[in-house]
Coordinates of C-alpha atoms and ligand atoms in Angstrom, one line a residue:
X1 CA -17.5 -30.0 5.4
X2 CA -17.2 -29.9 1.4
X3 CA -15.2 -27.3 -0.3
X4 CA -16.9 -23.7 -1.4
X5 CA -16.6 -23.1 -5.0
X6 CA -15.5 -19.9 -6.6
X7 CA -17.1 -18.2 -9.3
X8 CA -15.7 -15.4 -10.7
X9 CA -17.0 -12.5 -13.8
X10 CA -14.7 -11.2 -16.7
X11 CA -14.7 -8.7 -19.4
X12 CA -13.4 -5.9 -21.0
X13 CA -14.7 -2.3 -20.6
X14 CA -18.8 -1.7 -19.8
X15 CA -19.5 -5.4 -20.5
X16 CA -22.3 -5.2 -17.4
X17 CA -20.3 -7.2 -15.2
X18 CA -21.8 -5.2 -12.1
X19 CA -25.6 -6.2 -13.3
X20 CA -24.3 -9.6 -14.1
X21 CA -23.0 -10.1 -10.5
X22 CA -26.2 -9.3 -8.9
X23 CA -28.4 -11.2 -10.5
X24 CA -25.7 -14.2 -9.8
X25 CA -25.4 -13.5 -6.8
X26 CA -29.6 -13.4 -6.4
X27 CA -29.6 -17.0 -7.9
X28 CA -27.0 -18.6 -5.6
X29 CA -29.1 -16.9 -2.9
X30 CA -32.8 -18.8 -4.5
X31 CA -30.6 -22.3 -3.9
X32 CA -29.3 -21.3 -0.2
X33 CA -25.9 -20.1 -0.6
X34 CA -24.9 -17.0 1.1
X35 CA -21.7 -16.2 -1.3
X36 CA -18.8 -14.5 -0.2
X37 CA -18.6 -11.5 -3.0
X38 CA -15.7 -9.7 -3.5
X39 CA -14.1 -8.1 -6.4
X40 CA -10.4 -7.1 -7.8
X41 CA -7.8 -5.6 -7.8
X42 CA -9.4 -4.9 -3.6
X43 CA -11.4 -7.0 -1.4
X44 CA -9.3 -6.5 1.2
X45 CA -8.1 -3.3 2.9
X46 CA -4.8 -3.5 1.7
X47 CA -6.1 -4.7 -1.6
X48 CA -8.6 -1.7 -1.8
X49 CA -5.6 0.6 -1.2
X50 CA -3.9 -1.1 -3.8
X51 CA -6.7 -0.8 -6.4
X52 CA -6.8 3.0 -5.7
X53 CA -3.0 3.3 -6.8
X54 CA -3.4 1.2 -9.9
X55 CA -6.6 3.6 -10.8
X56 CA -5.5 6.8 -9.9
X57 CA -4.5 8.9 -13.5
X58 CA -1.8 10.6 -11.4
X59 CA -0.1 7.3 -11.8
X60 CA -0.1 7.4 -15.9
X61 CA 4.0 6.6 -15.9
X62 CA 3.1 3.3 -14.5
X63 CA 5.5 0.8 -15.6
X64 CA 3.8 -2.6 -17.1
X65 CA 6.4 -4.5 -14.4
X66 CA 4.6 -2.7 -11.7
X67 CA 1.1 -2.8 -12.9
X68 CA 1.5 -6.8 -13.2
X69 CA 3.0 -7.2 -9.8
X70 CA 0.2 -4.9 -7.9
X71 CA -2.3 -7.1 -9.6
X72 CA -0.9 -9.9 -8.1
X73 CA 0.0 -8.1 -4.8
X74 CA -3.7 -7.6 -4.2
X75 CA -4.5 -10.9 -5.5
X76 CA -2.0 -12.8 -3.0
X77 CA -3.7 -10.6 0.0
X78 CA -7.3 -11.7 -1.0
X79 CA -6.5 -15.4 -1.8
X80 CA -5.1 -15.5 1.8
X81 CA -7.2 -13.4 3.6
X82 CA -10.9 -14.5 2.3
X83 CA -11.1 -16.5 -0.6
X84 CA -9.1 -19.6 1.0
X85 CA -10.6 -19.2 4.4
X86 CA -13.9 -18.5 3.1
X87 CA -13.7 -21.9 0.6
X88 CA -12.0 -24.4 3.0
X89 CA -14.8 -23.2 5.1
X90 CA -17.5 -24.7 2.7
X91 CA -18.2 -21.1 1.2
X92 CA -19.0 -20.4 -2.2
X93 CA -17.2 -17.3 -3.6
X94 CA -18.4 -15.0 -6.2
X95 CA -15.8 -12.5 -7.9
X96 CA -15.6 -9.7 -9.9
X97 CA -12.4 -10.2 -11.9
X98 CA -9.9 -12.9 -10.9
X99 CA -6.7 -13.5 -12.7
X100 CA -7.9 -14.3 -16.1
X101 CA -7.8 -10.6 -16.4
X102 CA -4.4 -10.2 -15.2
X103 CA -3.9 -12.6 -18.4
X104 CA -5.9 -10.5 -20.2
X105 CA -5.0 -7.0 -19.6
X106 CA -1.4 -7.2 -18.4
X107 CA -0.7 -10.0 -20.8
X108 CA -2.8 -9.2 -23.9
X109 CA -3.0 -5.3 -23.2
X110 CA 0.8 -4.8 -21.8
X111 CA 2.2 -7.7 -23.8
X112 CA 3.9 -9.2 -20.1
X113 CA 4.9 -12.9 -20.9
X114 CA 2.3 -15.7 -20.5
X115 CA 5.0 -17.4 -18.5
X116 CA 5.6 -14.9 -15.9
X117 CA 1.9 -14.2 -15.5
X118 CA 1.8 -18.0 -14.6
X119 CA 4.6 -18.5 -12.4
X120 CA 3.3 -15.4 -10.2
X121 CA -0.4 -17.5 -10.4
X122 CA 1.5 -20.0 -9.3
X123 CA 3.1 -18.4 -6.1
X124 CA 1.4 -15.3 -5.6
X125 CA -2.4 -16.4 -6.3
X126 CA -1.3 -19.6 -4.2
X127 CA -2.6 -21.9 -7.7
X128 CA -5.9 -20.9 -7.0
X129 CA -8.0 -21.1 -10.0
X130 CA -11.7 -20.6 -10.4
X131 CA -14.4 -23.5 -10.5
X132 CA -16.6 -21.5 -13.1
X133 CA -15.8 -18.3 -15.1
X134 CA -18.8 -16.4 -16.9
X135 CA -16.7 -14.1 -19.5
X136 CA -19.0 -11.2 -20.9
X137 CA -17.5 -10.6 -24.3
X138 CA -19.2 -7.6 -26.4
X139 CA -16.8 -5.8 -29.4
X140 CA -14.5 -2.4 -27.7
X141 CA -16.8 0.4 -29.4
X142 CA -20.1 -1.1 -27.8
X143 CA -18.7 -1.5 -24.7
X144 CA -16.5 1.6 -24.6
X145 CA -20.0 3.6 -25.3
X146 CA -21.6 2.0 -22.6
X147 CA -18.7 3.2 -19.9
X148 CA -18.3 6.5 -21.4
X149 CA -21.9 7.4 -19.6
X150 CA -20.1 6.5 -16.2
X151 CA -18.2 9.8 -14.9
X152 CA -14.5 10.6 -15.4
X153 CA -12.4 7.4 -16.5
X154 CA -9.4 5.8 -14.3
X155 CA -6.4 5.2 -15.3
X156 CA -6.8 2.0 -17.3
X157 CA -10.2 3.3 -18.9
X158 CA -8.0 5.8 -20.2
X159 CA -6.3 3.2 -23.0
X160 CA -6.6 3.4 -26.9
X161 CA -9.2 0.9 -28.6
X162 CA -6.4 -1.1 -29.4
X163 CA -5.2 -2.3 -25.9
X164 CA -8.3 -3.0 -25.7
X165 CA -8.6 -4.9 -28.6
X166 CA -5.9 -6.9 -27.5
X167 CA -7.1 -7.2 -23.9
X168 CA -10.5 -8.8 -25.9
X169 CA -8.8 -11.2 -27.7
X170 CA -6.6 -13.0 -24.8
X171 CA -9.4 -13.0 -23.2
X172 CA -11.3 -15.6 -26.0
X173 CA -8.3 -17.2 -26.5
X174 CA -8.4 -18.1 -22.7
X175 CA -11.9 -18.9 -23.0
X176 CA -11.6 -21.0 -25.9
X177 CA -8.5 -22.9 -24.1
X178 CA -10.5 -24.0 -21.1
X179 CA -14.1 -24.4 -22.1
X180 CA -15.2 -26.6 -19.3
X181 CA -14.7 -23.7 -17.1
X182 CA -15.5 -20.9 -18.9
X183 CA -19.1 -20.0 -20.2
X184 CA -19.0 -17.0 -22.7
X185 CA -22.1 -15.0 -22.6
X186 CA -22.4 -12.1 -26.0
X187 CA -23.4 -9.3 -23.7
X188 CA -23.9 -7.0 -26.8
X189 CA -27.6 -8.4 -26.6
X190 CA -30.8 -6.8 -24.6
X191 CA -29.8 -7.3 -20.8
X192 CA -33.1 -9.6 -20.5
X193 CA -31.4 -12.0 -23.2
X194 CA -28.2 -11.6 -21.1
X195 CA -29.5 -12.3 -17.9
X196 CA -31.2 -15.4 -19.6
X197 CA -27.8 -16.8 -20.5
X198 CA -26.2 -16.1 -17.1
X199 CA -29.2 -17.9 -15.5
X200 CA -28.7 -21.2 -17.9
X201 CA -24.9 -21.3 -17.4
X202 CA -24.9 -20.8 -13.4
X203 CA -28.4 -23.0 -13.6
X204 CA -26.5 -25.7 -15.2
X205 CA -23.1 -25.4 -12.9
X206 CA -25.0 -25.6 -9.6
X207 CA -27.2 -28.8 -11.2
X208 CA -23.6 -30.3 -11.6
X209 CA -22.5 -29.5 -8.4
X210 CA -25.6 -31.1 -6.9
X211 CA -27.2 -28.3 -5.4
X212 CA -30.9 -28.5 -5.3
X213 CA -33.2 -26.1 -6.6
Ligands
Z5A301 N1 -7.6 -5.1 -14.1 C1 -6.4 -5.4 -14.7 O1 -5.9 -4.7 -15.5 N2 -5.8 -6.6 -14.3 C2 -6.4 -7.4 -13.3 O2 -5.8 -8.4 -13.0 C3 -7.6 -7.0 -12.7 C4 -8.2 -5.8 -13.2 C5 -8.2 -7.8 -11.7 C6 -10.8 -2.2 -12.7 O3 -11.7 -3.3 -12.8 C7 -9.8 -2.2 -13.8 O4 -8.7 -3.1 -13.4 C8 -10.3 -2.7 -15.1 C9 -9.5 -4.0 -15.4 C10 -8.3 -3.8 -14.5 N3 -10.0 -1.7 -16.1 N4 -10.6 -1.4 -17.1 N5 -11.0 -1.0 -18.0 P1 -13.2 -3.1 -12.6 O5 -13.8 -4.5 -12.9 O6 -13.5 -2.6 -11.2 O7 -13.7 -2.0 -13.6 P2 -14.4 -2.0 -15.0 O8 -13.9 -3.0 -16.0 O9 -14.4 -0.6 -15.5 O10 -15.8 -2.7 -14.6 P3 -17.1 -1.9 -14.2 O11 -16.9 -0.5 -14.0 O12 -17.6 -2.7 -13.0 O13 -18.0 -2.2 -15.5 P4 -19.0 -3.4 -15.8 O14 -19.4 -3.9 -14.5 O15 -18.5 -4.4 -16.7 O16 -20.1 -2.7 -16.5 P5 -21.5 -2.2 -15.8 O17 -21.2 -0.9 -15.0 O18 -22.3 -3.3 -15.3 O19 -22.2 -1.7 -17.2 C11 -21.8 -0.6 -17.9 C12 -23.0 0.1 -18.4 O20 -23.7 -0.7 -19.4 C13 -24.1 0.4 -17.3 O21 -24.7 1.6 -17.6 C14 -25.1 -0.7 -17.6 O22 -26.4 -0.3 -17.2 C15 -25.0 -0.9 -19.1 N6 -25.3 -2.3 -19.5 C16 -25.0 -3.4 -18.9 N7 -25.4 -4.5 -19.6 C17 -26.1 -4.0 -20.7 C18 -26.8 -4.6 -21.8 N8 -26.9 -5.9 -22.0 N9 -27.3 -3.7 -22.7 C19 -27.2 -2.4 -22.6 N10 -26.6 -1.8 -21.6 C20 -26.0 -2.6 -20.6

């Protein structure tokens, strides 16, 4: 049995990571594979409790320290509870968010070292990094005015342009760092033109992997 391969989505605020998904999701499904889909912080029960802690805007005096290491609590309980299982059993996985946004929004946004983000990658995420990374990058206002029209924001929607600013830029510097994983798609574009892009890059990574049309 080969190895499943794990895709995962990133982006900052409203960059359509939700539309992008399904219509990954759809293509994997035209070549035969039945992904695994999950998302994070959750994807697990104790991760999904998890998630609604690190949400919740009761929880505004949340400490970077702890924010990081919730992250990665989550993230340890999903790598060993369903992405591992699901990849050594020659399952693809398909993610929303992995931890290039723990990179990008507790490193960038919070300013938590580089290093200690890595070591806890290291240990807590078990090493695991993904085989393909589409990163939606569109400038904060445009994406900010796209997630305003979604209800009442959580806690980390709450933030100033700025962290989000910040948050945008570790994410391209990550991008730019490891271009044979990452595929950046500008999602400031017509969703049509998006979409296109999305079905090009995962197109091209499944050609690679040798999976037939
Ligand atoms: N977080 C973190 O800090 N550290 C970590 O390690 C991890 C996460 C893993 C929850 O993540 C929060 O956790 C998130 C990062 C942090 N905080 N923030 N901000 P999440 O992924 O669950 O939440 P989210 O970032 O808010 O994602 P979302 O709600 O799923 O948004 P999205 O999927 O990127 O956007 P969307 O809902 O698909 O699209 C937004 C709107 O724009 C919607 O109305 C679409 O119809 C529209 N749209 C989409 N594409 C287009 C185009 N091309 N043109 C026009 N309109 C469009």
């Amino acid at each position: 049995m080969t190895a499943g391969k794990l895709i995962t989505l990133e982006g900052g605020e409203g960059a359509g990571k939700s539309t992008v998904l399904a219509a990954v999701r759809e293509l994997l499904a035209a070549r035969g594979i039945d992904a695994l889909i999950t998302r994070e912080p959750g994807g697990t029960p104790a991760g999904e409790e998890i998630r609604r802690v690190l949400l919740d805007t009761a929880h505004h005096g949340l400490c970077a320290e702890a924010e990081l290491l919730l992250m990665f609590a989550s993230r340890a309980q999903l790598v060993r509870e369903r992405v591992r299982p699901a990849l050594a059993a020659g399952r693809w996985v398909l993610s929303d968010r992995f931890t290039d946004a723990s990179f990008a929004y507790q490193g960038g946004g919070r300013g938590q070292p580089v290093e200690r983000i890595a070591e806890l990658e290291r240990w807590a995420a078990d090493g695991l990094q993904p085989d393909l990374t589409l990163l939606l990058d569109l400038p904060v206002a445009e994406g900010m005015r796209r997630a305003n029209g979604r209800g009442a924001a959580d806690r980390i929607e709450l933030e100033t342009a700025d962290f989000f600013e910040r948050v945008r830029v570790a994410y391209r510097q990550r991008a730019a760092a490891d271009p044979a994983r990452f595929r950046v798609i500008d999602s400031s574009r017509p969703l049509a033109v998006v979409l296109a892009d999305v079905h090009h890059a995962v197109g091209g990574f499944l050609d690679a992997a040798g999976v037939r049309a």
